[in-house]
Amino acid sequence: MSFILSLLIDTLLKVWHTLLGNWPYLLISAVVAALVSVYMDQDRASAFLQRNRRAGVVAATAAAVGTPLCSCGTMAVILGMMAGLMPWGPIVAFLVSSPLTSPQELIYSAGLFGWPFALTFFGASIVLGLGGGLMASVIESRGWFANQARFVKECCASATKRVRCKVGPWLVLIETYHAGRRLLLLFLVFAFVGYFLNGLIPAHWVSTLFGSGKVYSIPLAATLALPFYVNTEASLPLVRALLEAGMSQGAALAFLITGAGTSFGAMAGALTVARWRVVGLVVATLWVGAISFGFAFNMLLGTGMV
């Protein structure tokens, strides 16, 4: 009993110290999320893509990383792209990049892991979106994506008819409150879970499985993300705790990239609009890309370049 009590106290103290060091980033993330949500929603993202059809994969990737869409919002944009008869290249680019990051998640991850990690994560989202989109274009040109679309109704009732409040400072404040409350709750819960597990699991287990110098650590982290990832807001503080237990930053990066793009919400959404060949390309792009970026980031850390 004394061990559990001591562990709980130690865990709460670590969560408190982590919150003290990261609350400015949480606040800025909530404000950015509110601003982007109010001024750049799924309708504007769809309109941007329709205006820039010729840019194709590049425009889709830019829209994906610049908008904080939920899974349903992402699918609404995808359905709009399909209704506009866009090829698979831009659609796959959006499916790959959209779940990975957004402006507020860039700031959130910078607070937890530092700017080199956050910018690498953000850059990986762009590179993988472009790469996946280009591969999809090549595959489609060979006829391998024939009959891969699923024709379904909008996933949200609001995808075709949206009731919008008048945009103004009051709406931004309301959105900031809701985003901040959700972000803070997930941060506290999953930071607690991470630090609590650190106290229960011997530290050498984490370093043995995911530590630097282990050739299997990054592929293992990328693979385990497939079934165990929750969502970005929850997983970032959890992975932060694992880093303190001995997980390498490359393994953390691989876990976050694969997990974000293959979470239950992302995959369920993808399977509502596309069949297995397209979804398989999305998963393969994320898994291979996560491992590649994980190894590359660890190498850069080893050379002192970041």
Tab-separated table of C-alpha atoms in Angstrom:
chain	number	residue	atom	x	y	z
A	1	MET	CA	0.000	0.000	0.000
A	2	SER	CA	2.818	2.404	0.855
A	3	PHE	CA	4.406	1.713	-2.558
A	4	ILE	CA	1.187	2.561	-4.409
A	5	LEU	CA	0.671	5.715	-2.337
A	6	SER	CA	4.254	6.796	-2.924
A	7	LEU	CA	3.895	6.077	-6.646
A	8	LEU	CA	0.679	8.108	-6.859
A	9	ILE	CA	2.269	11.084	-5.113
A	10	ASP	CA	5.367	10.892	-7.302
A	11	THR	CA	3.211	10.617	-10.429
A	12	LEU	CA	1.081	13.614	-9.477
A	13	LEU	CA	4.197	15.690	-8.786
A	14	LYS	CA	5.667	14.800	-12.191
A	15	VAL	CA	2.396	15.662	-13.923
A	16	TRP	CA	2.299	18.991	-12.078
A	17	HIS	CA	5.894	19.860	-13.004
A	18	THR	CA	5.254	18.883	-16.630
A	19	LEU	CA	2.142	21.061	-16.691
A	20	LEU	CA	4.053	24.009	-15.228
A	21	GLY	CA	6.630	23.711	-17.986
A	22	ASN	CA	4.097	23.335	-20.783
A	23	TRP	CA	1.038	25.417	-19.906
A	24	PRO	CA	2.055	28.312	-22.225
A	25	TYR	CA	2.227	25.879	-25.141
A	26	LEU	CA	-1.139	24.386	-24.187
A	27	LEU	CA	-2.696	27.852	-24.068
A	28	ILE	CA	-1.210	28.920	-27.401
A	29	SER	CA	-2.290	25.610	-28.937
A	30	ALA	CA	-5.872	26.190	-27.779
A	31	VAL	CA	-5.896	29.730	-29.198
A	32	VAL	CA	-4.440	28.598	-32.526
A	33	ALA	CA	-6.936	25.719	-32.684
A	34	ALA	CA	-9.795	28.164	-32.087
A	35	LEU	CA	-8.585	30.635	-34.713
A	36	VAL	CA	-8.072	27.969	-37.356
A	37	SER	CA	-11.380	26.295	-36.482
A	38	VAL	CA	-13.289	29.566	-36.826
A	39	TYR	CA	-11.566	30.972	-39.894
A	40	MET	CA	-10.490	27.796	-41.768
A	41	ASP	CA	-13.114	25.050	-41.534
A	42	GLN	CA	-13.812	22.062	-43.784
A	43	ASP	CA	-15.894	24.146	-46.220
A	44	ARG	CA	-13.054	26.579	-46.802
A	45	ALA	CA	-10.594	23.695	-47.122
A	46	SER	CA	-12.801	22.106	-49.789
A	47	ALA	CA	-13.134	25.422	-51.618
A	48	PHE	CA	-9.355	25.896	-51.512
A	49	LEU	CA	-8.811	22.479	-53.054
A	50	GLN	CA	-11.372	23.091	-55.795
A	51	ARG	CA	-9.761	26.435	-56.655
A	52	ASN	CA	-6.322	24.816	-56.839
A	53	ARG	CA	-7.129	21.623	-58.706
A	54	ARG	CA	-4.056	21.984	-60.904
A	55	ALA	CA	-1.784	22.021	-57.869
A	56	GLY	CA	-3.209	18.607	-57.001
A	57	VAL	CA	-1.058	16.771	-54.462
A	58	VAL	CA	0.711	19.935	-53.272
A	59	ALA	CA	-2.542	21.791	-52.588
A	60	ALA	CA	-4.061	18.770	-50.837
A	61	THR	CA	-1.034	18.393	-48.565
A	62	ALA	CA	-1.016	22.110	-47.745
A	63	ALA	CA	-4.711	22.034	-46.855
A	64	ALA	CA	-4.238	18.874	-44.770
A	65	VAL	CA	-1.468	20.215	-42.530
A	66	GLY	CA	-3.054	23.651	-42.252
A	67	THR	CA	-6.455	22.595	-40.927
A	68	PRO	CA	-7.303	20.948	-37.565
A	69	LEU	CA	-10.070	18.698	-38.876
A	70	CYS	CA	-11.603	15.812	-36.952
A	71	SER	CA	-12.030	12.470	-38.710
A	72	CYS	CA	-15.520	13.417	-39.843
A	73	GLY	CA	-14.356	16.789	-41.126
A	74	THR	CA	-11.549	15.096	-43.022
A	75	MET	CA	-13.994	12.714	-44.651
A	76	ALA	CA	-16.289	15.597	-45.589
A	77	VAL	CA	-13.398	17.224	-47.452
A	78	ILE	CA	-12.504	13.905	-49.098
A	79	LEU	CA	-16.104	13.413	-50.221
A	80	GLY	CA	-16.045	16.889	-51.725
A	81	MET	CA	-12.852	16.021	-53.599
A	82	MET	CA	-14.428	12.811	-54.891
A	83	ALA	CA	-17.590	14.634	-55.915
A	84	GLY	CA	-15.375	17.038	-57.846
A	85	LEU	CA	-13.850	14.040	-59.676
A	86	MET	CA	-10.363	14.644	-58.331
A	87	PRO	CA	-7.841	11.851	-59.009
A	88	TRP	CA	-6.541	9.601	-56.240
A	89	GLY	CA	-3.233	11.463	-55.851
A	90	PRO	CA	-4.606	14.510	-53.974
A	91	ILE	CA	-7.064	12.318	-52.054
A	92	VAL	CA	-4.321	10.007	-50.761
A	93	ALA	CA	-2.125	13.017	-49.946
A	94	PHE	CA	-4.936	14.424	-47.800
A	95	LEU	CA	-5.638	11.059	-46.151
A	96	VAL	CA	-1.965	10.686	-45.210
A	97	SER	CA	-1.235	14.224	-44.001
A	98	SER	CA	-4.473	15.367	-42.386
A	99	PRO	CA	-4.446	13.110	-39.281
A	100	LEU	CA	-0.751	13.686	-38.560
A	101	THR	CA	-0.500	17.313	-37.588
A	102	SER	CA	-1.988	20.803	-37.603
A	103	PRO	CA	-0.765	24.255	-36.525
A	104	GLN	CA	-1.812	23.837	-32.883
A	105	GLU	CA	-0.308	20.351	-32.652
A	106	LEU	CA	2.990	21.767	-33.916
A	107	ILE	CA	3.047	24.139	-30.943
A	108	TYR	CA	1.813	21.462	-28.516
A	109	SER	CA	4.543	19.004	-29.541
A	110	ALA	CA	7.176	21.753	-29.400
A	111	GLY	CA	6.333	22.316	-25.743
A	112	LEU	CA	6.650	18.624	-24.887
A	113	PHE	CA	9.569	17.559	-27.097
A	114	GLY	CA	11.306	20.725	-28.303
A	115	TRP	CA	11.266	22.486	-31.646
A	116	PRO	CA	13.619	20.102	-33.527
A	117	PHE	CA	11.283	17.170	-32.816
A	118	ALA	CA	8.134	19.189	-33.524
A	119	LEU	CA	9.426	20.569	-36.816
A	120	THR	CA	10.594	17.113	-37.901
A	121	PHE	CA	7.134	15.708	-37.132
A	122	PHE	CA	5.509	18.559	-39.046
A	123	GLY	CA	7.933	18.173	-41.955
A	124	ALA	CA	7.348	14.416	-42.051
A	125	SER	CA	3.617	15.059	-42.427
A	126	ILE	CA	4.301	17.179	-45.498
A	127	VAL	CA	6.861	14.821	-47.055
A	128	LEU	CA	4.712	11.728	-46.521
A	129	GLY	CA	1.634	13.470	-47.898
A	130	LEU	CA	3.521	14.464	-51.032
A	131	GLY	CA	5.126	11.029	-51.353
A	132	GLY	CA	1.889	9.124	-50.842
A	133	GLY	CA	0.057	11.365	-53.282
A	134	LEU	CA	2.699	10.971	-55.979
A	135	MET	CA	2.727	7.187	-55.556
A	136	ALA	CA	-1.061	7.146	-55.813
A	137	SER	CA	-0.865	9.136	-59.050
A	138	VAL	CA	1.584	6.636	-60.541
A	139	ILE	CA	-0.475	3.637	-59.409
A	140	GLU	CA	-3.691	5.171	-60.724
A	141	SER	CA	-2.070	5.847	-64.107
A	142	ARG	CA	-1.460	2.100	-64.397
A	143	GLY	CA	-5.084	1.280	-63.686
A	144	TRP	CA	-4.516	-0.377	-60.311
A	145	PHE	CA	-6.968	1.909	-58.505
A	146	ALA	CA	-9.932	1.139	-60.739
A	147	ASN	CA	-13.191	0.692	-58.793
A	148	GLN	CA	-11.532	1.595	-55.488
A	149	ALA	CA	-14.015	4.307	-54.500
A	150	ARG	CA	-16.914	3.648	-52.148
A	151	PHE	CA	-19.956	5.811	-52.798
A	152	VAL	CA	-21.430	6.769	-49.439
A	153	LYS	CA	-23.476	9.536	-47.910
A	154	GLU	CA	-21.863	12.367	-46.000
A	155	CYS	CA	-20.505	11.155	-42.676
A	156	CYS	CA	-21.898	14.203	-40.917
A	157	ALA	CA	-25.237	15.807	-41.382
A	158	SER	CA	-23.419	19.118	-41.344
A	159	ALA	CA	-21.083	18.177	-44.176
A	160	THR	CA	-23.438	19.576	-46.798
A	161	LYS	CA	-25.435	22.039	-44.706
A	162	ARG	CA	-23.584	23.867	-42.017
A	163	VAL	CA	-25.087	26.398	-39.653
A	164	ARG	CA	-22.400	28.922	-38.847
A	165	CYS	CA	-22.441	31.512	-36.099
A	166	LYS	CA	-21.323	35.018	-36.900
A	167	VAL	CA	-17.544	35.027	-36.820
A	168	GLY	CA	-16.095	37.331	-34.200
A	169	PRO	CA	-14.015	37.590	-31.015
A	170	TRP	CA	-16.754	35.999	-28.890
A	171	LEU	CA	-16.826	32.879	-31.057
A	172	VAL	CA	-13.025	32.662	-30.901
A	173	LEU	CA	-13.166	32.862	-27.094
A	174	ILE	CA	-15.782	30.102	-26.939
A	175	GLU	CA	-13.745	27.870	-29.244
A	176	THR	CA	-10.597	28.598	-27.219
A	177	TYR	CA	-12.369	27.535	-24.034
A	178	HIS	CA	-13.630	24.277	-25.539
A	179	ALA	CA	-10.287	23.451	-27.184
A	180	GLY	CA	-8.336	24.331	-24.044
A	181	ARG	CA	-10.579	22.287	-21.762
A	182	ARG	CA	-10.295	19.208	-23.975
A	183	LEU	CA	-6.543	19.630	-24.411
A	184	LEU	CA	-5.941	20.097	-20.680
A	185	LEU	CA	-8.060	17.083	-19.732
A	186	LEU	CA	-6.280	14.780	-22.179
A	187	PHE	CA	-2.896	16.155	-21.140
A	188	LEU	CA	-3.503	15.527	-17.434
A	189	VAL	CA	-5.032	12.066	-17.879
A	190	PHE	CA	-2.445	10.653	-20.248
A	191	ALA	CA	0.542	12.327	-18.617
A	192	PHE	CA	-0.633	10.665	-15.404
A	193	VAL	CA	-0.995	7.296	-17.153
A	194	GLY	CA	2.464	7.596	-18.671
A	195	TYR	CA	4.261	8.543	-15.465
A	196	PHE	CA	2.299	5.979	-13.466
A	197	LEU	CA	3.323	3.227	-15.886
A	198	ASN	CA	6.919	4.425	-15.651
A	199	GLY	CA	6.761	3.754	-11.935
A	200	LEU	CA	5.301	0.275	-12.389
A	201	ILE	CA	7.385	-0.918	-15.331
A	202	PRO	CA	11.129	-1.371	-14.787
A	203	ALA	CA	12.945	1.391	-16.664
A	204	HIS	CA	15.251	-1.055	-18.424
A	205	TRP	CA	12.244	-2.664	-20.124
A	206	VAL	CA	11.442	0.570	-21.976
A	207	SER	CA	15.068	1.256	-22.873
A	208	THR	CA	15.548	-2.355	-24.002
A	209	LEU	CA	12.501	-2.259	-26.274
A	210	PHE	CA	12.625	1.328	-27.525
A	211	GLY	CA	16.007	2.744	-26.541
A	212	SER	CA	18.698	4.201	-28.785
A	213	GLY	CA	21.067	1.728	-30.391
A	214	LYS	CA	18.434	-0.997	-30.754
A	215	VAL	CA	17.885	-1.648	-34.458
A	216	TYR	CA	14.409	-3.074	-33.807
A	217	SER	CA	13.170	-0.262	-31.552
A	218	ILE	CA	11.876	2.065	-34.261
A	219	PRO	CA	10.087	-0.592	-36.387
A	220	LEU	CA	8.614	-2.004	-33.165
A	221	ALA	CA	7.324	1.407	-32.070
A	222	ALA	CA	5.850	2.071	-35.516
A	223	THR	CA	4.118	-1.319	-35.521
A	224	LEU	CA	2.759	-1.095	-31.965
A	225	ALA	CA	1.210	2.256	-32.821
A	226	LEU	CA	-1.217	0.509	-35.176
A	227	PRO	CA	-3.352	-1.050	-32.387
A	228	PHE	CA	-2.420	1.073	-29.352
A	229	TYR	CA	-2.563	4.700	-30.507
A	230	VAL	CA	-5.373	6.811	-29.003
A	231	ASN	CA	-5.192	10.274	-30.556
A	232	THR	CA	-2.562	12.986	-30.893
A	233	GLU	CA	-3.610	15.106	-27.906
A	234	ALA	CA	-3.622	12.049	-25.635
A	235	SER	CA	-0.585	10.270	-27.051
A	236	LEU	CA	1.834	13.217	-26.953
A	237	PRO	CA	1.987	13.444	-23.116
A	238	LEU	CA	2.026	9.645	-22.867
A	239	VAL	CA	5.017	9.405	-25.216
A	240	ARG	CA	6.700	12.256	-23.341
A	241	ALA	CA	6.598	10.122	-20.196
A	242	LEU	CA	8.028	7.140	-22.106
A	243	LEU	CA	10.910	9.305	-23.317
A	244	GLU	CA	11.853	9.969	-19.716
A	245	ALA	CA	11.831	6.202	-19.130
A	246	GLY	CA	14.365	5.573	-21.902
A	247	MET	CA	12.491	5.601	-25.206
A	248	SER	CA	14.536	7.100	-28.044
A	249	GLN	CA	13.213	10.167	-29.840
A	250	GLY	CA	13.301	8.293	-33.142
A	251	ALA	CA	11.059	5.568	-31.728
A	252	ALA	CA	8.732	8.227	-30.312
A	253	LEU	CA	8.544	9.925	-33.704
A	254	ALA	CA	7.805	6.626	-35.462
A	255	PHE	CA	5.056	5.793	-32.952
A	256	LEU	CA	3.368	9.168	-33.376
A	257	ILE	CA	3.522	9.210	-37.182
A	258	THR	CA	2.137	5.714	-37.674
A	259	GLY	CA	-0.383	5.988	-34.858
A	260	ALA	CA	-1.861	9.329	-35.876
A	261	GLY	CA	-2.480	8.244	-39.437
A	262	THR	CA	-3.790	4.760	-38.627
A	263	SER	CA	-5.907	5.467	-35.549
A	264	PHE	CA	-9.382	3.949	-35.403
A	265	GLY	CA	-11.040	7.191	-36.469
A	266	ALA	CA	-8.674	7.731	-39.388
A	267	MET	CA	-8.985	4.165	-40.684
A	268	ALA	CA	-12.750	4.000	-40.205
A	269	GLY	CA	-13.081	7.216	-42.161
A	270	ALA	CA	-10.747	6.062	-44.926
A	271	LEU	CA	-12.631	2.791	-45.354
A	272	THR	CA	-15.904	4.669	-45.826
A	273	VAL	CA	-14.595	6.328	-48.997
A	274	ALA	CA	-11.956	3.930	-50.355
A	275	ARG	CA	-11.294	0.219	-50.710
A	276	TRP	CA	-8.320	-1.767	-49.492
A	277	ARG	CA	-5.806	-0.941	-52.217
A	278	VAL	CA	-6.031	2.767	-51.486
A	279	VAL	CA	-6.131	2.273	-47.716
A	280	GLY	CA	-3.219	-0.162	-47.966
A	281	LEU	CA	-1.151	2.486	-49.752
A	282	VAL	CA	-1.971	5.004	-47.002
A	283	VAL	CA	-0.938	2.580	-44.230
A	284	ALA	CA	2.225	1.488	-46.063
A	285	THR	CA	3.241	5.110	-46.684
A	286	LEU	CA	2.814	5.952	-43.007
A	287	TRP	CA	4.558	2.830	-41.674
A	288	VAL	CA	7.573	2.977	-43.997
A	289	GLY	CA	7.785	6.750	-43.652
A	290	ALA	CA	7.597	6.592	-39.855
A	291	ILE	CA	10.462	4.105	-39.688
A	292	SER	CA	12.551	6.122	-42.144
A	293	PHE	CA	12.057	9.397	-40.298
A	294	GLY	CA	12.660	7.683	-36.950
A	295	PHE	CA	16.042	6.321	-38.018
A	296	ALA	CA	16.978	9.603	-39.728
A	297	PHE	CA	16.106	11.655	-36.640
A	298	ASN	CA	18.125	9.391	-34.350
A	299	MET	CA	21.081	9.662	-36.740
A	300	LEU	CA	20.851	13.453	-36.710
A	301	LEU	CA	20.720	13.423	-32.915
A	302	GLY	CA	23.769	11.166	-32.840
A	303	THR	CA	25.762	13.543	-35.026
A	304	GLY	CA	24.698	16.552	-32.966
A	305	MET	CA	23.006	18.253	-35.920
A	306	VAL	CA	19.748	18.728	-33.990
